[in-house]
XYZ file of C-alpha atoms in Angstrom:
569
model
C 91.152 90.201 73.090
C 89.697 91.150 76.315
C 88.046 88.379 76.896
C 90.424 85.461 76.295
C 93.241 87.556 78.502
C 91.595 86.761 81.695
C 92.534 83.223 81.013
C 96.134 83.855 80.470
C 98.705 81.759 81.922
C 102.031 83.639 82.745
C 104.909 82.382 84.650
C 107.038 85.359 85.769
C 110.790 83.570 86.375
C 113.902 84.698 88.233
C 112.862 87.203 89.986
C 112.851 88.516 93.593
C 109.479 88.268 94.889
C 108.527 90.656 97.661
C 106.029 91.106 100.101
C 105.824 93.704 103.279
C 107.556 91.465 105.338
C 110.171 89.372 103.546
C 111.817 88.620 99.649
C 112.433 85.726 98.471
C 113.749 84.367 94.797
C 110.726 82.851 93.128
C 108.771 82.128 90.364
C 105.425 83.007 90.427
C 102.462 81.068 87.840
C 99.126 82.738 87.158
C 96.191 81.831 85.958
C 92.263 82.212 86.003
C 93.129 85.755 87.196
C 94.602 84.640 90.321
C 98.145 83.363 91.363
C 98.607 79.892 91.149
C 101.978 79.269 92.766
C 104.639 80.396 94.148
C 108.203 79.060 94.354
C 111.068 77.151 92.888
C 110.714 74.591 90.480
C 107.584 74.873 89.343
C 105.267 72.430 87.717
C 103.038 73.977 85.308
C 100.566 73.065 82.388
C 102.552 74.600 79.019
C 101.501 77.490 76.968
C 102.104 80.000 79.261
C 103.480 82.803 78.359
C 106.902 83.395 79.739
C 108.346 86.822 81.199
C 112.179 86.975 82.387
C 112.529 88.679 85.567
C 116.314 87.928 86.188
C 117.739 90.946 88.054
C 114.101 92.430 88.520
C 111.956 92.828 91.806
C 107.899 91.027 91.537
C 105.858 93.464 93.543
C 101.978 93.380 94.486
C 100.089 95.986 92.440
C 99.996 99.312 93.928
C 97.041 100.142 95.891
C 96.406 104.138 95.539
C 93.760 105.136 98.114
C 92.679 108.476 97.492
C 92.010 109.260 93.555
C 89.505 111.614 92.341
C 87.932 110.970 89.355
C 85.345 111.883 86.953
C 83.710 114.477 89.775
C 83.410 118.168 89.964
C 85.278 120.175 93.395
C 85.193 124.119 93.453
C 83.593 124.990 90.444
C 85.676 122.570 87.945
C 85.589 119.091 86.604
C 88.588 117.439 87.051
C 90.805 116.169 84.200
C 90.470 112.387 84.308
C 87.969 110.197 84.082
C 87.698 106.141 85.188
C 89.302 105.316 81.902
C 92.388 107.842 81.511
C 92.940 107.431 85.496
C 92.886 103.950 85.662
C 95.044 103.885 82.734
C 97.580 106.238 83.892
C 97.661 103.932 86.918
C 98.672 100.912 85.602
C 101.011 102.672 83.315
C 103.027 103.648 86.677
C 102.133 100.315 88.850
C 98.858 100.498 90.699
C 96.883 98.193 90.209
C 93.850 99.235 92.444
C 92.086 102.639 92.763
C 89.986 103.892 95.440
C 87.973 106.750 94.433
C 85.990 109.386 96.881
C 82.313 110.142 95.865
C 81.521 113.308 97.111
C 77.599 114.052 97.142
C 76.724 118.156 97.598
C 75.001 119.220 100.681
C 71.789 117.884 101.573
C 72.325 115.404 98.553
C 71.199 111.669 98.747
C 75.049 109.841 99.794
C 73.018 106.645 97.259
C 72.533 108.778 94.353
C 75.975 110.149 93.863
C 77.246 106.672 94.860
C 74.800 105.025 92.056
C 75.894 107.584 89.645
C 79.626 107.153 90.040
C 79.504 103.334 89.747
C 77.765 104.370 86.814
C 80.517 106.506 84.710
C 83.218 104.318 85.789
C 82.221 100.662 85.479
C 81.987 101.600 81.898
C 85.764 102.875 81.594
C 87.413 101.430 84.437
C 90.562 99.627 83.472
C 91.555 98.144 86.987
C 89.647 97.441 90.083
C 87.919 99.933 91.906
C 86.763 100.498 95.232
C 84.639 103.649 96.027
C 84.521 105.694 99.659
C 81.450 107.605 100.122
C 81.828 111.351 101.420
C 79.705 112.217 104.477
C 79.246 115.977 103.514
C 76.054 116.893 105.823
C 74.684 115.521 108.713
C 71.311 114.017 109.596
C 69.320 111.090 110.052
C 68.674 110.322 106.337
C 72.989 109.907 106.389
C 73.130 107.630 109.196
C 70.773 105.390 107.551
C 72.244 106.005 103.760
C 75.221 104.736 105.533
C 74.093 101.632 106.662
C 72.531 100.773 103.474
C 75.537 101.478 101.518
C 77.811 99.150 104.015
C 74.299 96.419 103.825
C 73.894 96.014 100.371
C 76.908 97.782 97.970
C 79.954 96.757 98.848
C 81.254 100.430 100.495
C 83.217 100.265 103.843
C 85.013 103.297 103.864
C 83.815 107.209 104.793
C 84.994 110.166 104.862
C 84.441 113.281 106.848
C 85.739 116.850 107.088
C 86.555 119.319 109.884
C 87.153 122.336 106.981
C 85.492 123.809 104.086
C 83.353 124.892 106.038
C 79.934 125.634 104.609
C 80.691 122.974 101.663
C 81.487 120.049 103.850
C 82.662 120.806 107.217
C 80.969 118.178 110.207
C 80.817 120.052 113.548
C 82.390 118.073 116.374
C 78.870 116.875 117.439
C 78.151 115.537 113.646
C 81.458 113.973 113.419
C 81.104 112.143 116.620
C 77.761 111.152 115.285
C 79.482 110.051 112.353
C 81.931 108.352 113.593
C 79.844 106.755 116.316
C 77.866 104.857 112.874
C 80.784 104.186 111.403
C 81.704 101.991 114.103
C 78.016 100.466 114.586
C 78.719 99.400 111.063
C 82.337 98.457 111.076
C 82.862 100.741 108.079
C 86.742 102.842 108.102
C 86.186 106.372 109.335
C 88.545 108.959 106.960
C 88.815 112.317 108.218
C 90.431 115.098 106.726
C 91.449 117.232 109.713
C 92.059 120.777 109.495
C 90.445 123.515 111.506
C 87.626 124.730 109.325
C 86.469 127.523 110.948
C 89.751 129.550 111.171
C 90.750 128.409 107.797
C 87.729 130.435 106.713
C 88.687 133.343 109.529
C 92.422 133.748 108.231
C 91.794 133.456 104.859
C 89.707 136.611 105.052
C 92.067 138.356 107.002
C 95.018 137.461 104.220
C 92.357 138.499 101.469
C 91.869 142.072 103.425
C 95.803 142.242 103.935
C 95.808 142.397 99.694
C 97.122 138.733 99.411
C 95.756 137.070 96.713
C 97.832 134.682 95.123
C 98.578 131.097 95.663
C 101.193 132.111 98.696
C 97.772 132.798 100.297
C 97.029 128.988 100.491
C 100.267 128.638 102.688
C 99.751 131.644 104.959
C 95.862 130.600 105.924
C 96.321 127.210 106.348
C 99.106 126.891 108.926
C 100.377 123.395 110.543
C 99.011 124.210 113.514
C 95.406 124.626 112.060
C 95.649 121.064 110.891
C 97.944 119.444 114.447
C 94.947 120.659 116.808
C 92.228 119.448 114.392
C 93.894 116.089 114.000
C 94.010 115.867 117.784
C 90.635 116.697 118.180
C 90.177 114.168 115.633
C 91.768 111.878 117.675
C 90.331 112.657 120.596
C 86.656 112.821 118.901
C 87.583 109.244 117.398
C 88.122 108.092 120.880
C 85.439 108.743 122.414
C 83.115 107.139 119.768
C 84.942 104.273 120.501
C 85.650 104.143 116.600
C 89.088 103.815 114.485
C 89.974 106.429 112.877
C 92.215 106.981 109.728
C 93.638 110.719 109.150
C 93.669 111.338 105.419
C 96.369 113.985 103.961
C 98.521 114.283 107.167
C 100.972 117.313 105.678
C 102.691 118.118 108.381
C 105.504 117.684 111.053
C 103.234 118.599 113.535
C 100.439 116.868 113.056
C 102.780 113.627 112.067
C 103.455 113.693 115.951
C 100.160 113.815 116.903
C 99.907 110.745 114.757
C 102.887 109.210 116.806
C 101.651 110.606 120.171
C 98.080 108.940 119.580
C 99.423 105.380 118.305
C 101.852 105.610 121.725
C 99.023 105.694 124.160
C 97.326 103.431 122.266
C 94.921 104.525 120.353
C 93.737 102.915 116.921
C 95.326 105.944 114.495
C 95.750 105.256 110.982
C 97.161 107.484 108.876
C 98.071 108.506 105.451
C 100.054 111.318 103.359
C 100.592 111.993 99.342
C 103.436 111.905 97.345
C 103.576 115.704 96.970
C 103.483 116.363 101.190
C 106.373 113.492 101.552
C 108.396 114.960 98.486
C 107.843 118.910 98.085
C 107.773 121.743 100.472
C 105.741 124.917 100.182
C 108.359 127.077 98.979
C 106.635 126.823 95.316
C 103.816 129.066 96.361
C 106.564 131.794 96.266
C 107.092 131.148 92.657
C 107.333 133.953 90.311
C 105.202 132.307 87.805
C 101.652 132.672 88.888
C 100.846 129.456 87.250
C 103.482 127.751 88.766
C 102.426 128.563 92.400
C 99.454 128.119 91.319
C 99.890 124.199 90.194
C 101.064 123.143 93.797
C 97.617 124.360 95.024
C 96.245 121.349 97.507
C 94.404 121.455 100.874
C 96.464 121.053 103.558
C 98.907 123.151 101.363
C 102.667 121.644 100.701
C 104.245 123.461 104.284
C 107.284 126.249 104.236
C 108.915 124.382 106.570
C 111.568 122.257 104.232
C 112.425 119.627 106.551
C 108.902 118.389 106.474
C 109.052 116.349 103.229
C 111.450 114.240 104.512
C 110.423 114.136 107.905
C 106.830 112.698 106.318
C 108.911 110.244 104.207
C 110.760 108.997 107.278
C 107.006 108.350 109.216
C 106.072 106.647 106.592
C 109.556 104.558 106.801
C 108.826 103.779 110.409
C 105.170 103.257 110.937
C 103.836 106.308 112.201
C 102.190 106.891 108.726
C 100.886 103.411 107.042
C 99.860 104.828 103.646
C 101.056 107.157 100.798
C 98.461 107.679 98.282
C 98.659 110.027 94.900
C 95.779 112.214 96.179
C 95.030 112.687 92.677
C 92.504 115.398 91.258
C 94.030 116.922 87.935
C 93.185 120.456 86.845
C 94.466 122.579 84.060
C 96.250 126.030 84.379
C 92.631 127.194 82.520
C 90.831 125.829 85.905
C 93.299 126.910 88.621
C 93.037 130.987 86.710
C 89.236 130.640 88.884
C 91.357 131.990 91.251
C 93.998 134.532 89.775
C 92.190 137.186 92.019
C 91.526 134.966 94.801
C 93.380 132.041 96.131
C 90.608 130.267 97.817
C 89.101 130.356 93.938
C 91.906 128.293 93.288
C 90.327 124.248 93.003
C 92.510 122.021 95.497
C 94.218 119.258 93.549
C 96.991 117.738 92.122
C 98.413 115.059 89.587
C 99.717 112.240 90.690
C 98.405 108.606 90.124
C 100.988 107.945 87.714
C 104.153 108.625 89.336
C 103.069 107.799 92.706
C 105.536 104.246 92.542
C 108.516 105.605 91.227
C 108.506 109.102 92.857
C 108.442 107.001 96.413
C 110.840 104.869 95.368
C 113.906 107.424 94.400
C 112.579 109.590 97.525
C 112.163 106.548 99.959
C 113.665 103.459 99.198
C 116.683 105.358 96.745
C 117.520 107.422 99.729
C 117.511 105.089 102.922
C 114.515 106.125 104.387
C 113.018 102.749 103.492
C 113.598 99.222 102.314
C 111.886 97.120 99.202
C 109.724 95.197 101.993
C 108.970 98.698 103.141
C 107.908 100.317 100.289
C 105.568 97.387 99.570
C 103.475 98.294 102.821
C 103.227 101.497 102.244
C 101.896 101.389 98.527
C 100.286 98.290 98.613
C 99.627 96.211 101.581
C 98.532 97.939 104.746
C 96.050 99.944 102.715
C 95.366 96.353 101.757
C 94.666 95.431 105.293
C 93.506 98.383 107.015
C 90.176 98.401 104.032
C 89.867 94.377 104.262
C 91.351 93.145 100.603
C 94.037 91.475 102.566
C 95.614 88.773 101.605
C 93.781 88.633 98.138
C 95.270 92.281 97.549
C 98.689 93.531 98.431
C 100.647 89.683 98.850
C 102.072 87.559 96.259
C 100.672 84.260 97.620
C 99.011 81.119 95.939
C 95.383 82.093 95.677
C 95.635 86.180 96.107
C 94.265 88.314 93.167
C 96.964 88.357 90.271
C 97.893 91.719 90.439
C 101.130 92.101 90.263
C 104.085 94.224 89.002
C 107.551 93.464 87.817
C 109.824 96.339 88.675
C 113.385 97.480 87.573
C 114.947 99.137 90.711
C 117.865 99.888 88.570
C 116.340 101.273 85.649
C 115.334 105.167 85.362
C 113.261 107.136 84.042
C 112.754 111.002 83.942
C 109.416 112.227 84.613
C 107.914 114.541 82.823
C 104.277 116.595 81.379
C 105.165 115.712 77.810
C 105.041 112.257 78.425
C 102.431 111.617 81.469
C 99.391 109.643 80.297
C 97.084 111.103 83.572
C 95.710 114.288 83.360
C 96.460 117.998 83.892
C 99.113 120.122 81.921
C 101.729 120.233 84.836
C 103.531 117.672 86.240
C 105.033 118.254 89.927
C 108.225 116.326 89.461
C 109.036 117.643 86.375
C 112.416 116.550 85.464
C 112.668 114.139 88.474
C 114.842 111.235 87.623
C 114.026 108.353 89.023
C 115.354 105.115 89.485
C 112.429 102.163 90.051
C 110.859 101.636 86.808
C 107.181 99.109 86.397
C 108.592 96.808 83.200
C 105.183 94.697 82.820
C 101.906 95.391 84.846
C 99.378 92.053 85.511
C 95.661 93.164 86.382
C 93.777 90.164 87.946
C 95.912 87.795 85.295
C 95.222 90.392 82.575
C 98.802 91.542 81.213
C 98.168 95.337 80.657
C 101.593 97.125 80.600
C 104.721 95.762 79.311
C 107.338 97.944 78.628
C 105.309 100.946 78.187
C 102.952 99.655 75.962
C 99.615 99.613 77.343
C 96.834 96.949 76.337
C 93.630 97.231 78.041
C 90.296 97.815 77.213
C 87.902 100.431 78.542
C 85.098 99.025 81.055
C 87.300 95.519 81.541
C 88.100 96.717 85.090
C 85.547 95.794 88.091
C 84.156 97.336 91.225
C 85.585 95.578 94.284
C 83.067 95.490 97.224
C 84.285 95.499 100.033
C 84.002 93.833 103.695
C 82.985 95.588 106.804
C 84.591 95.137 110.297
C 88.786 94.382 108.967
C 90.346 92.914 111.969
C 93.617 95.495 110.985
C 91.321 98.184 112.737
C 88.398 96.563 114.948
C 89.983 93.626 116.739
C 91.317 96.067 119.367
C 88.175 98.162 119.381
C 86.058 94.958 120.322
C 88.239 94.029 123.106
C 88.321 97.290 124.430
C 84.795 97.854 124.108
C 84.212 94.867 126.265
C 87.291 95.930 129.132
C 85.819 99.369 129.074
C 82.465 99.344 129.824
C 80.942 102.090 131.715
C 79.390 100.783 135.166
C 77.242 103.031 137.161
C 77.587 102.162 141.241
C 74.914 100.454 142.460
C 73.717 102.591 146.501
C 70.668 103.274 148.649
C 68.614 106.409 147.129
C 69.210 109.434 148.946
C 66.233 109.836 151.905
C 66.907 114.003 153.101
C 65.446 117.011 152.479
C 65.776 118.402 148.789
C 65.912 121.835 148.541
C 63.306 124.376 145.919
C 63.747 124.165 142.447
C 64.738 128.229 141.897
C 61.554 128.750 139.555
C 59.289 126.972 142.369
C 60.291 130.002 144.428
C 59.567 132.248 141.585
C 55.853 130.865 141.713
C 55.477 130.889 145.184
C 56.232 134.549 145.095
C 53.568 134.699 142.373
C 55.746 134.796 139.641
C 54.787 131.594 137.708
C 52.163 129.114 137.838
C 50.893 128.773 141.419
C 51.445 125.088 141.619
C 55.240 124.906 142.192
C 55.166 121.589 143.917
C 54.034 119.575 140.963
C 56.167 121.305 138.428
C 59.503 120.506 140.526
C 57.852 116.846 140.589
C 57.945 116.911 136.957
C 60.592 118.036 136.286
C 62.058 115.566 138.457
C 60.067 112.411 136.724
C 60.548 113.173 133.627
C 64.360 113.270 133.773
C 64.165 109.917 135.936
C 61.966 107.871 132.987
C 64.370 109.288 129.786
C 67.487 107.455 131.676
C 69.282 104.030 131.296
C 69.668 102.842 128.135
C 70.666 99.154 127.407
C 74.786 98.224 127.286
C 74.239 95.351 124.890
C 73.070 98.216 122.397
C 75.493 100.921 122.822
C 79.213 101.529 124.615
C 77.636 104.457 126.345
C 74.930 104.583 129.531
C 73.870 108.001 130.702
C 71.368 109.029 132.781
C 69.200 112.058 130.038
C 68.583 112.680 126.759
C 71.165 111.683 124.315
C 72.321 113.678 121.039
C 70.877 110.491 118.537
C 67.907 110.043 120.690
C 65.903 111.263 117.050
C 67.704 108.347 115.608
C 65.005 105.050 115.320
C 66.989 102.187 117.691
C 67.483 98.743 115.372
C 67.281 95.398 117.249
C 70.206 93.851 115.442
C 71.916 95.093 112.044
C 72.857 92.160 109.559
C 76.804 93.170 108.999
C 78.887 91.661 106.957
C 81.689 90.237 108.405
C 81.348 90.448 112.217
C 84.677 90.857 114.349
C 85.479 87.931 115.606
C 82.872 86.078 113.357
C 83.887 84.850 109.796
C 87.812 83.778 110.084
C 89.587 85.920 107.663
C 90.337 83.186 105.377
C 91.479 84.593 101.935
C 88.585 82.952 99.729
């Protein structure tokens, strides 16, 4: 069957097409995998199959940008692997999956990259795009880094100011970091929190006698995660690199989001489902297990306007992307940590009701409209990680992934029914309205009215571009306004007074020969100087933190900004 689906012809009739920025009534014809045409009237070859989408809404295929898959995090494997995930996310919508590879410490970022593509091309029922986690710091990264962007298809990685001693970057490592990231036009993620009083205040909640999930809450305050993500920010800056804050949880740190974009700086940012729809009054729950479920790093916040002041960022721009956050773990797993919450692995369930959930809590409520919803899920991760337009628009000659929806229909979400993983299900109960009727997969028809048809291994890796214009053609025009420019002025011809340890010597402290060891000091720091523009946004005078890093004449990239016209094919 497999085979001959990708073939398929489909015309999807009377129904209200909708991209981010307008809906129209259309019809839309695919073949070959990709969409044909769009429009009224159309002429098409016969056979094709014919689904009626009177009344119903034709969507791009969600994009979910932060799934975990198939990998072990705290001491347990998580519930779902490329086949059940991918599965799970059709089932609810998404048509695309971008997965985090997270190598251990000191591990090769190539190996656990090669390994992942490994387990999942096999069982992968939708595309998939992989980030790579930058974990440690060193030169071996750097260059790991560029080989991954050279030669397979990754353009997106992602960094961490907590856990510390797992994965934390110091600020030095993540401006290092971030500084190759933007040699190599890749998307710099960051997951900002401040690690190293995450790690302070959790001990001091441990040694007040706290130990369940409440714990989570109570060492992991907003404020922990609004002055990392401004350091972030700030950090991001200075590199001169883009940067896109990953799990923003917060009120607080939302407005240093909003702050940043308003002076201009090039902030991304995205939340989950669970931070824009639950608040952090579950870790109070009387059921251990129940607390326990709603475990997730930042944790859901006590505040309980914060859900749907998150929603209404999203609505507005100041956040550009929900994603599920995905990483499914039984009740079994999360018990790690019955005596200790920071035992607890950080992770929830989600791929599957990502759609629907934002829908009721987004669209349902006011907060935002169909176009609206379609950024958000689909298209501006679309753009921001370079698949746009042949991901996230229904055009002529974009990827056929698409989704008919019911925005009338409901259904009521629940564990007994969920396909993804885990034995909990955070919106339990939750009825929603916004229901996906048929899901197309690059021309493959997959879902249809909850029946799923889709073999394991028929999805593919998607590599990906470097340098999207969404993010770097600011950064390129800045870098050239912005250029540091030393002033040009006759040396300085007085007296310079002794070096303090050439008086030592003279008193017979030191080597006798004070005079030439001022001298050298003084040449040496002269000859490490100036260091070329054309190669790097920065020119000081001294030694510089990546000096240890070999210099490359030129690095073969991609797509350069500015180069290659972003032409869909």
């Amino acid at each position: 069957i497999a085979t001959n689906m990708g073939s398929m012809r489909i015309l999807i009739k009377g129904g209200k097409v909708v991209n981010d920025d307008f809906t129209q009534e259309a019809d839309v014809y695919i073949e070959n995998g990709i969409i044909q045409q769009v429009g009224k009237e159309l002429m098409i070859p016969g056979g094709a199959k014919v689904i009626d989408a009177t009344g119903k809404l034709v969507l791009p295929g969600g994009i979910d940008t932060n799934v975990h898959l198939q990998e072990s995090f705290m001491n347990a494997t998580i519930q779902d692997d490329f086949y059940n995930g991918t599965k799970a996310a059709l089932m609810g919508g998404t048509t695309t999956v971008m997965a985090l590879v997270l190598p251990e410490q000191h591990c090769s970022l190539l190996d656990s990259y090669e390994n992942c593509r490994a387990s999942a091309d096999a069982k992968t029922c939708c595309d998939y795009a992989l980030h790579v986690g930058v974990t440690w710091w060193g030169p071996k990264v750097h260059n790991e880094m560029e080989t991954l962007v050279r030669e397979h298809g990754v353009n997106s990685f992602q960094m961490f100011m907590a856990y510390k001693d797992m994965m934390m970057l110091r600020d030095s490592e993540l401006y290092q970091a971030l500084q190759t990231c933007k040699d190599i036009g890749a998307i710099a993620r960051v997951h900002a929190e401040n690690g190293e009083l995450v790690a302070e205040t959790a001990k001091e909640v441990l040694d007040l006698g706290i130990t369940g999930p409440e714990g989570i809450e109570i060492s992991r305050p907003e404020e922990l995660e609004s002055e990392a993500t401004h350091r972030a920010v700030t950090i991001a800056n200075r590199a001169h690199c883009p940067i896109y804050l990953v799990n923003v949880s917060s009120m607080s740190a939302g407005d240093m989001v909003a702050a940043a974009k308003m002076q201009s700086k090039v902030v991304h940012a995205e939340t989950t489902v669970a931070h824009a729809v639950l608040n952090g009054s579950q870790y109070y729950h009387q059921d251990w297990a129940h607390a326990a479920a709603h475990v997730v790093a930042p944790p859901l916040r006590i505040d309980p306007n914060t859900p749907g002041y998150l929603m209404s960022l999203l609505g507005n721009d100041t956040l550009s992307v929900v994603a599920s956050g995905h990483r499914p773990f039984s009740t079994k797993q999360r018990a790690l940590g019955k005596e200790d919450f920071t035992k607890i692995p950080h992770g929830v369930a989600g791929i599957q009701d990502r759609m629907s959930v934002i829908w009721e809590r987004g669209v349902v409520t006011g907060k935002m409209d169909e176009n609206r919803f379609v950024a958000v899920t689909s298209s501006n991760a679309a753009k921001i990680y370079n698949l746009y337009p042949r991901k996230g628009r229904i055009i002529p000659g974009a990827d056929a992934d698409v989704v008919v929806w019911d925005p009338d229909a409901t259904r009521t979400i629940s564990v007994s029914s969920q396909v993804q993983g885990g034995d909990f299900n955070l919106y339990e109960g939750l009825r929603c309205h916004g229901v996906p009727l048929v899901t197309i997969s690059r021309g493959r028809l997959v879902c249809e009215n909850g029946v799923f048809m889709c073999a394991e291994g028929s999805g593919k890796f998607y590599p990906q571009r470097t340098f999207p214009d969404y993010l770097y053609k600011k950064m390129v025009q800045r870098e050239k306004s912005q250029a540091y420019k030393g002033v040009v002025r006759d040396p300085y011809s007085g007296d310079v007074a002794k070096v303090a340890n050439a008086i030592k010597k003279e008193l017979g402290l030191g080597p006798i020969d004070g005079e030439s060891a001022s001298k050298g000091l003084h040449n040496t720091r002269v000859q490490q100087g100036v260091r070329d523009l054309h190669e790097s946004s920065f020119s000081l005078s001294g030694s510089q933190v990546d000096d240890h890093i070999p210099k490359r004449s030129s690095a073969r990239i991609l797509a350069p900004p500015g180069g290659r016209s972003s032409g869909i094919w």
